[in-house]
CSV table of N, CA and C in Angstrom, one decimal:
chain,number,residue,atom,x,y,z
A,1,MET,N,-136.9,75.5,-26.6
A,1,MET,CA,-136.7,76.2,-27.8
A,1,MET,C,-135.2,76.4,-28.0
A,2,PRO,N,-134.6,75.4,-28.6
A,2,PRO,CA,-133.1,75.5,-28.7
A,2,PRO,C,-132.7,76.5,-29.8
A,3,LYS,N,-131.8,77.4,-29.4
A,3,LYS,CA,-131.1,78.3,-30.3
A,3,LYS,C,-130.0,77.6,-31.0
A,4,LEU,N,-129.9,77.7,-32.3
A,4,LEU,CA,-128.9,77.0,-33.0
A,4,LEU,C,-127.7,77.9,-33.4
A,5,TYR,N,-128.1,79.0,-33.9
A,5,TYR,CA,-127.1,80.0,-34.4
A,5,TYR,C,-127.5,81.4,-34.2
A,6,GLU,N,-126.5,82.3,-34.2
A,6,GLU,CA,-126.8,83.7,-34.3
A,6,GLU,C,-125.9,84.2,-35.4
A,7,TYR,N,-126.5,84.9,-36.3
A,7,TYR,CA,-125.7,85.4,-37.5
A,7,TYR,C,-126.3,86.7,-37.9
A,8,CYS,N,-125.5,87.8,-38.0
A,8,CYS,CA,-125.9,89.1,-38.4
A,8,CYS,C,-127.1,89.6,-37.6
A,9,GLY,N,-127.2,89.3,-36.4
A,9,GLY,CA,-128.4,89.7,-35.5
A,9,GLY,C,-129.6,88.8,-35.7
A,10,ILE,N,-129.5,87.8,-36.5
A,10,ILE,CA,-130.6,86.9,-36.8
A,10,ILE,C,-130.4,85.6,-35.9
A,11,VAL,N,-131.4,85.2,-35.2
A,11,VAL,CA,-131.3,84.0,-34.4
A,11,VAL,C,-132.0,82.9,-35.1
A,12,PHE,N,-131.4,81.8,-35.2
A,12,PHE,CA,-131.9,80.6,-35.9
A,12,PHE,C,-132.3,79.6,-34.8
A,13,LEU,N,-133.5,79.1,-34.8
A,13,LEU,CA,-133.9,78.2,-33.7
A,13,LEU,C,-134.9,77.2,-34.1
A,14,PHE,N,-135.1,76.2,-33.3
A,14,PHE,CA,-136.2,75.2,-33.4
A,14,PHE,C,-137.1,75.5,-32.3
A,15,TYR,N,-138.4,75.2,-32.5
A,15,TYR,CA,-139.3,75.1,-31.4
A,15,TYR,C,-139.3,73.7,-30.9
A,16,SER,N,-139.5,73.5,-29.6
A,16,SER,CA,-139.3,72.2,-29.0
A,16,SER,C,-140.3,71.1,-29.5
A,17,ASP,N,-141.4,71.6,-30.0
A,17,ASP,CA,-142.5,70.7,-30.5
A,17,ASP,C,-142.6,70.7,-32.0
A,18,GLU,N,-141.5,70.7,-32.7
A,18,GLU,CA,-141.5,70.8,-34.2
A,18,GLU,C,-142.1,69.6,-34.8
A,19,HIS,N,-142.2,69.7,-36.1
A,19,HIS,CA,-142.8,68.7,-37.0
A,19,HIS,C,-142.1,68.7,-38.3
A,20,LEU,N,-142.3,67.7,-39.1
A,20,LEU,CA,-141.8,67.6,-40.5
A,20,LEU,C,-142.6,68.6,-41.3
A,21,PRO,N,-142.1,69.1,-42.4
A,21,PRO,CA,-140.7,68.9,-43.0
A,21,PRO,C,-139.7,69.6,-42.1
A,22,ILE,N,-138.4,69.2,-42.3
A,22,ILE,CA,-137.3,69.8,-41.6
A,22,ILE,C,-137.3,71.3,-41.9
A,23,HIS,N,-137.2,72.1,-40.8
A,23,HIS,CA,-137.2,73.5,-41.0
A,23,HIS,C,-136.6,74.2,-39.8
A,24,VAL,N,-136.2,75.4,-40.0
A,24,VAL,CA,-135.7,76.3,-38.9
A,24,VAL,C,-136.4,77.6,-38.9
A,25,HIS,N,-136.5,78.2,-37.8
A,25,HIS,CA,-137.1,79.5,-37.7
A,25,HIS,C,-135.9,80.6,-37.6
A,26,ALA,N,-136.1,81.7,-38.3
A,26,ALA,CA,-135.1,82.8,-38.3
A,26,ALA,C,-135.8,84.0,-37.7
A,27,GLN,N,-135.3,84.5,-36.6
A,27,GLN,CA,-135.9,85.6,-35.9
A,27,GLN,C,-135.0,86.8,-35.8
A,28,TYR,N,-135.5,87.9,-36.1
A,28,TYR,CA,-134.8,89.2,-36.0
A,28,TYR,C,-135.7,90.2,-35.4
A,29,GLN,N,-135.4,90.6,-34.2
A,29,GLN,CA,-136.3,91.5,-33.4
A,29,GLN,C,-137.7,90.9,-33.4
A,30,GLU,N,-138.7,91.6,-33.9
A,30,GLU,CA,-140.1,91.1,-33.8
A,30,GLU,C,-140.5,90.4,-35.1
A,31,PHE,N,-139.5,90.2,-36.0
A,31,PHE,CA,-139.8,89.5,-37.3
A,31,PHE,C,-139.3,88.1,-37.2
A,32,GLN,N,-140.1,87.2,-38.0
A,32,GLN,CA,-139.7,85.8,-38.1
A,32,GLN,C,-140.2,85.2,-39.3
A,33,ASN,N,-139.4,84.3,-39.9
A,33,ASN,CA,-139.9,83.4,-41.0
A,33,ASN,C,-139.4,82.0,-40.7
A,34,LYS,N,-140.0,81.1,-41.4
A,34,LYS,CA,-139.7,79.7,-41.3
A,34,LYS,C,-139.0,79.3,-42.6
A,35,PHE,N,-137.9,78.5,-42.6
A,35,PHE,CA,-137.2,78.1,-43.8
A,35,PHE,C,-137.3,76.5,-43.8
A,36,GLU,N,-138.1,76.0,-44.7
A,36,GLU,CA,-138.2,74.6,-44.9
A,36,GLU,C,-137.1,74.1,-45.9
A,37,PHE,N,-136.5,73.0,-45.5
A,37,PHE,CA,-135.4,72.4,-46.4
A,37,PHE,C,-136.0,71.3,-47.3
A,38,ILE,N,-135.8,71.5,-48.6
A,38,ILE,CA,-136.4,70.6,-49.6
A,38,ILE,C,-135.3,69.7,-50.1
A,39,TYR,N,-135.6,68.4,-50.0
A,39,TYR,CA,-134.6,67.3,-50.4
A,39,TYR,C,-135.3,66.5,-51.5
A,40,ASP,N,-134.5,66.0,-52.4
A,40,ASP,CA,-135.0,65.0,-53.4
A,40,ASP,C,-134.0,63.9,-53.4
A,41,ASP,N,-134.5,62.7,-53.0
A,41,ASP,CA,-133.6,61.5,-52.9
A,41,ASP,C,-132.4,61.8,-52.0
A,42,GLY,N,-132.6,62.5,-50.9
A,42,GLY,CA,-131.6,62.8,-49.9
A,42,GLY,C,-130.6,64.0,-50.4
A,43,VAL,N,-130.9,64.6,-51.5
A,43,VAL,CA,-130.0,65.7,-51.9
A,43,VAL,C,-130.8,67.0,-51.7
A,44,PHE,N,-130.1,68.0,-51.1
A,44,PHE,CA,-130.7,69.3,-50.9
A,44,PHE,C,-130.9,70.0,-52.2
A,45,VAL,N,-132.2,70.4,-52.4
A,45,VAL,CA,-132.5,71.1,-53.7
A,45,VAL,C,-133.0,72.6,-53.5
A,46,GLY,N,-133.3,72.9,-52.3
A,46,GLY,CA,-133.7,74.3,-52.1
A,46,GLY,C,-134.4,74.6,-50.8
A,47,LEU,N,-134.9,75.8,-50.6
A,47,LEU,CA,-135.6,76.2,-49.4
A,47,LEU,C,-137.0,76.7,-49.8
A,48,LYS,N,-137.9,76.5,-48.9
A,48,LYS,CA,-139.2,77.1,-49.0
A,48,LYS,C,-139.4,78.1,-47.8
A,49,ILE,N,-139.6,79.3,-48.1
A,49,ILE,CA,-139.7,80.3,-47.1
A,49,ILE,C,-141.2,80.6,-46.8
A,50,LYS,N,-141.5,80.5,-45.5
A,50,LYS,CA,-142.9,80.6,-45.1
A,50,LYS,C,-143.1,81.7,-44.0
A,51,LYS,N,-144.3,82.2,-43.9
A,51,LYS,CA,-144.7,83.2,-42.9
A,51,LYS,C,-144.9,82.4,-41.6
A,52,VAL,N,-144.7,83.1,-40.5
A,52,VAL,CA,-145.0,82.5,-39.1
A,52,VAL,C,-146.1,83.3,-38.5
A,53,ARG,N,-147.2,82.6,-38.1
A,53,ARG,CA,-148.3,83.2,-37.5
A,53,ARG,C,-147.9,84.0,-36.3
A,54,GLY,N,-148.4,85.3,-36.2
A,54,GLY,CA,-148.1,86.1,-35.0
A,54,GLY,C,-146.8,86.9,-35.2
A,55,PHE,N,-146.1,86.8,-36.3
A,55,PHE,CA,-144.9,87.6,-36.5
A,55,PHE,C,-145.0,88.3,-37.8
A,56,LYS,N,-144.3,89.4,-37.9
A,56,LYS,CA,-144.1,90.1,-39.2
A,56,LYS,C,-143.0,89.3,-39.9
A,57,GLU,N,-143.0,89.4,-41.3
A,57,GLU,CA,-141.9,88.7,-42.0
A,57,GLU,C,-140.6,89.5,-41.9
A,58,LEU,N,-139.5,88.8,-42.0
A,58,LEU,CA,-138.2,89.4,-41.9
A,58,LEU,C,-138.1,90.6,-42.9
A,59,PRO,N,-137.4,91.7,-42.6
A,59,PRO,CA,-137.1,92.7,-43.6
A,59,PRO,C,-136.2,92.1,-44.7
A,60,LEU,N,-136.2,92.7,-45.9
A,60,LEU,CA,-135.6,92.1,-47.0
A,60,LEU,C,-134.1,91.8,-46.8
A,61,VAL,N,-133.3,92.7,-46.2
A,61,VAL,CA,-131.9,92.4,-45.9
A,61,VAL,C,-131.7,91.2,-45.1
A,62,GLN,N,-132.5,91.1,-44.0
A,62,GLN,CA,-132.4,89.9,-43.1
A,62,GLN,C,-132.9,88.7,-43.7
A,63,LEU,N,-133.9,88.8,-44.5
A,63,LEU,CA,-134.5,87.6,-45.3
A,63,LEU,C,-133.4,87.1,-46.2
A,64,SER,N,-132.7,88.0,-46.9
A,64,SER,CA,-131.7,87.5,-47.8
A,64,SER,C,-130.5,86.9,-47.1
A,65,ASP,N,-130.1,87.5,-46.0
A,65,ASP,CA,-129.0,87.0,-45.1
A,65,ASP,C,-129.4,85.6,-44.6
A,66,ALA,N,-130.6,85.5,-44.1
A,66,ALA,CA,-131.1,84.2,-43.6
A,66,ALA,C,-131.1,83.1,-44.6
A,67,LYS,N,-131.6,83.4,-45.8
A,67,LYS,CA,-131.7,82.5,-46.9
A,67,LYS,C,-130.3,82.0,-47.3
A,68,ILE,N,-129.3,82.9,-47.4
A,68,ILE,CA,-127.9,82.5,-47.7
A,68,ILE,C,-127.4,81.6,-46.6
A,69,PHE,N,-127.6,82.0,-45.4
A,69,PHE,CA,-127.1,81.2,-44.2
A,69,PHE,C,-127.7,79.8,-44.2
A,70,CYS,N,-129.0,79.7,-44.4
A,70,CYS,CA,-129.6,78.4,-44.4
A,70,CYS,C,-129.1,77.5,-45.6
A,71,THR,N,-128.9,78.1,-46.7
A,71,THR,CA,-128.3,77.4,-47.9
A,71,THR,C,-126.9,76.9,-47.6
A,72,VAL,N,-126.1,77.7,-47.0
A,72,VAL,CA,-124.7,77.3,-46.7
A,72,VAL,C,-124.6,76.4,-45.6
A,73,TYR,N,-125.5,76.5,-44.6
A,73,TYR,CA,-125.4,75.7,-43.3
A,73,TYR,C,-126.4,74.6,-43.3
A,74,GLN,N,-127.0,74.3,-44.4
A,74,GLN,CA,-128.1,73.3,-44.4
A,74,GLN,C,-127.7,71.9,-43.9
A,75,LYS,N,-126.5,71.5,-44.1
A,75,LYS,CA,-126.0,70.2,-43.6
A,75,LYS,C,-125.9,70.2,-42.1
A,76,GLN,N,-125.4,71.3,-41.6
A,76,GLN,CA,-125.2,71.5,-40.1
A,76,GLN,C,-126.6,71.6,-39.4
A,77,ILE,N,-127.5,72.3,-40.1
A,77,ILE,CA,-128.9,72.4,-39.5
A,77,ILE,C,-129.6,71.1,-39.5
A,78,LEU,N,-129.4,70.3,-40.6
A,78,LEU,CA,-130.0,68.9,-40.6
A,78,LEU,C,-129.4,68.1,-39.5
A,79,GLU,N,-128.1,68.2,-39.3
A,79,GLU,CA,-127.5,67.4,-38.2
A,79,GLU,C,-128.0,67.8,-36.9
A,80,LYS,N,-128.2,69.1,-36.6
A,80,LYS,CA,-128.8,69.6,-35.4
A,80,LYS,C,-130.2,69.1,-35.2
A,81,TRP,N,-131.0,69.0,-36.3
A,81,TRP,CA,-132.4,68.5,-36.3
A,81,TRP,C,-132.4,67.1,-35.8
A,82,ASN,N,-131.5,66.3,-36.5
A,82,ASN,CA,-131.4,64.9,-36.1
A,82,ASN,C,-131.0,64.7,-34.7
A,83,ASP,N,-129.9,65.4,-34.2
A,83,ASP,CA,-129.5,65.4,-32.9
A,83,ASP,C,-130.6,65.7,-31.9
A,84,PHE,N,-131.3,66.8,-32.1
A,84,PHE,CA,-132.3,67.2,-31.1
A,84,PHE,C,-133.6,66.4,-31.2
A,85,PHE,N,-134.1,66.2,-32.4
A,85,PHE,CA,-135.5,65.6,-32.4
A,85,PHE,C,-135.4,64.0,-32.5
A,86,ILE,N,-134.3,63.5,-33.0
A,86,ILE,CA,-134.3,62.0,-33.1
A,86,ILE,C,-133.4,61.4,-32.0
A,87,LEU,N,-132.2,62.0,-31.8
A,87,LEU,CA,-131.3,61.4,-30.8
A,87,LEU,C,-131.5,62.0,-29.4
A,88,LYS,N,-132.3,63.1,-29.3
A,88,LYS,CA,-132.6,63.7,-28.0
A,88,LYS,C,-131.4,64.3,-27.4
A,89,LYS,N,-130.5,64.8,-28.2
A,89,LYS,CA,-129.3,65.4,-27.6
A,89,LYS,C,-129.5,66.9,-27.4
A,90,LYS,N,-128.7,67.5,-26.5
A,90,LYS,CA,-128.7,68.9,-26.2
A,90,LYS,C,-128.0,69.6,-27.4
A,91,ILE,N,-128.5,70.7,-27.8
A,91,ILE,CA,-127.9,71.5,-28.9
A,91,ILE,C,-127.1,72.6,-28.4
A,92,LYS,N,-125.9,72.8,-29.0
A,92,LYS,CA,-125.0,73.9,-28.6
A,92,LYS,C,-125.2,75.0,-29.6
A,93,SER,N,-125.4,76.2,-29.1
A,93,SER,CA,-125.6,77.4,-29.9
A,93,SER,C,-124.3,77.9,-30.4
A,94,GLU,N,-124.2,78.4,-31.6
A,94,GLU,CA,-123.0,78.9,-32.2
A,94,GLU,C,-123.3,80.3,-32.7
A,95,LYS,N,-122.3,81.2,-32.5
A,95,LYS,CA,-122.4,82.6,-33.1
A,95,LYS,C,-121.4,82.6,-34.3
A,96,ILE,N,-122.0,83.0,-35.4
A,96,ILE,CA,-121.2,83.1,-36.7
A,96,ILE,C,-120.9,84.5,-36.9
A,97,THR,N,-119.6,84.9,-36.9
A,97,THR,CA,-119.3,86.3,-37.0
A,97,THR,C,-118.8,86.7,-38.4
A,98,LYS,N,-118.4,85.7,-39.2
A,98,LYS,CA,-117.9,86.0,-40.5
A,98,LYS,C,-119.1,86.1,-41.5
A,99,LYS,N,-119.2,87.2,-42.2
A,99,LYS,CA,-120.2,87.4,-43.2
A,99,LYS,C,-120.1,86.5,-44.4
A,100,ILE,N,-121.2,85.8,-44.7
A,100,ILE,CA,-121.2,84.9,-45.8
A,100,ILE,C,-121.6,85.7,-47.1
A,101,LYS,N,-120.8,85.5,-48.1
A,101,LYS,CA,-121.2,86.1,-49.4
A,101,LYS,C,-122.2,85.4,-50.1
A,102,GLY,N,-123.0,86.0,-51.0
A,102,GLY,CA,-124.1,85.4,-51.7
A,102,GLY,C,-123.7,84.1,-52.4
A,103,VAL,N,-124.7,83.2,-52.6
A,103,VAL,CA,-124.5,81.9,-53.2
A,103,VAL,C,-125.1,81.9,-54.6
């Protein structure tokens, strides 16, 4: 279960047995949501936020922070998806300390 990023106390990760569509899990304490990346002809058009079975949904502040993070970092998350699931490379976790303003 590679950890990709830590941002505002939220951990972004992949499960090692993931599936399409491309998505990332955002976990904060006992809360978690899944963020699916929606592309149209290779162009990022948005996110679909889903519940994760066995977890409570992220509180509104963390949900908003996670959505902003996923939108801003979508290219990097896609690269990490390709590196891990297609190229079988090890993923390096990053801690982002600078707060991202709304998009």
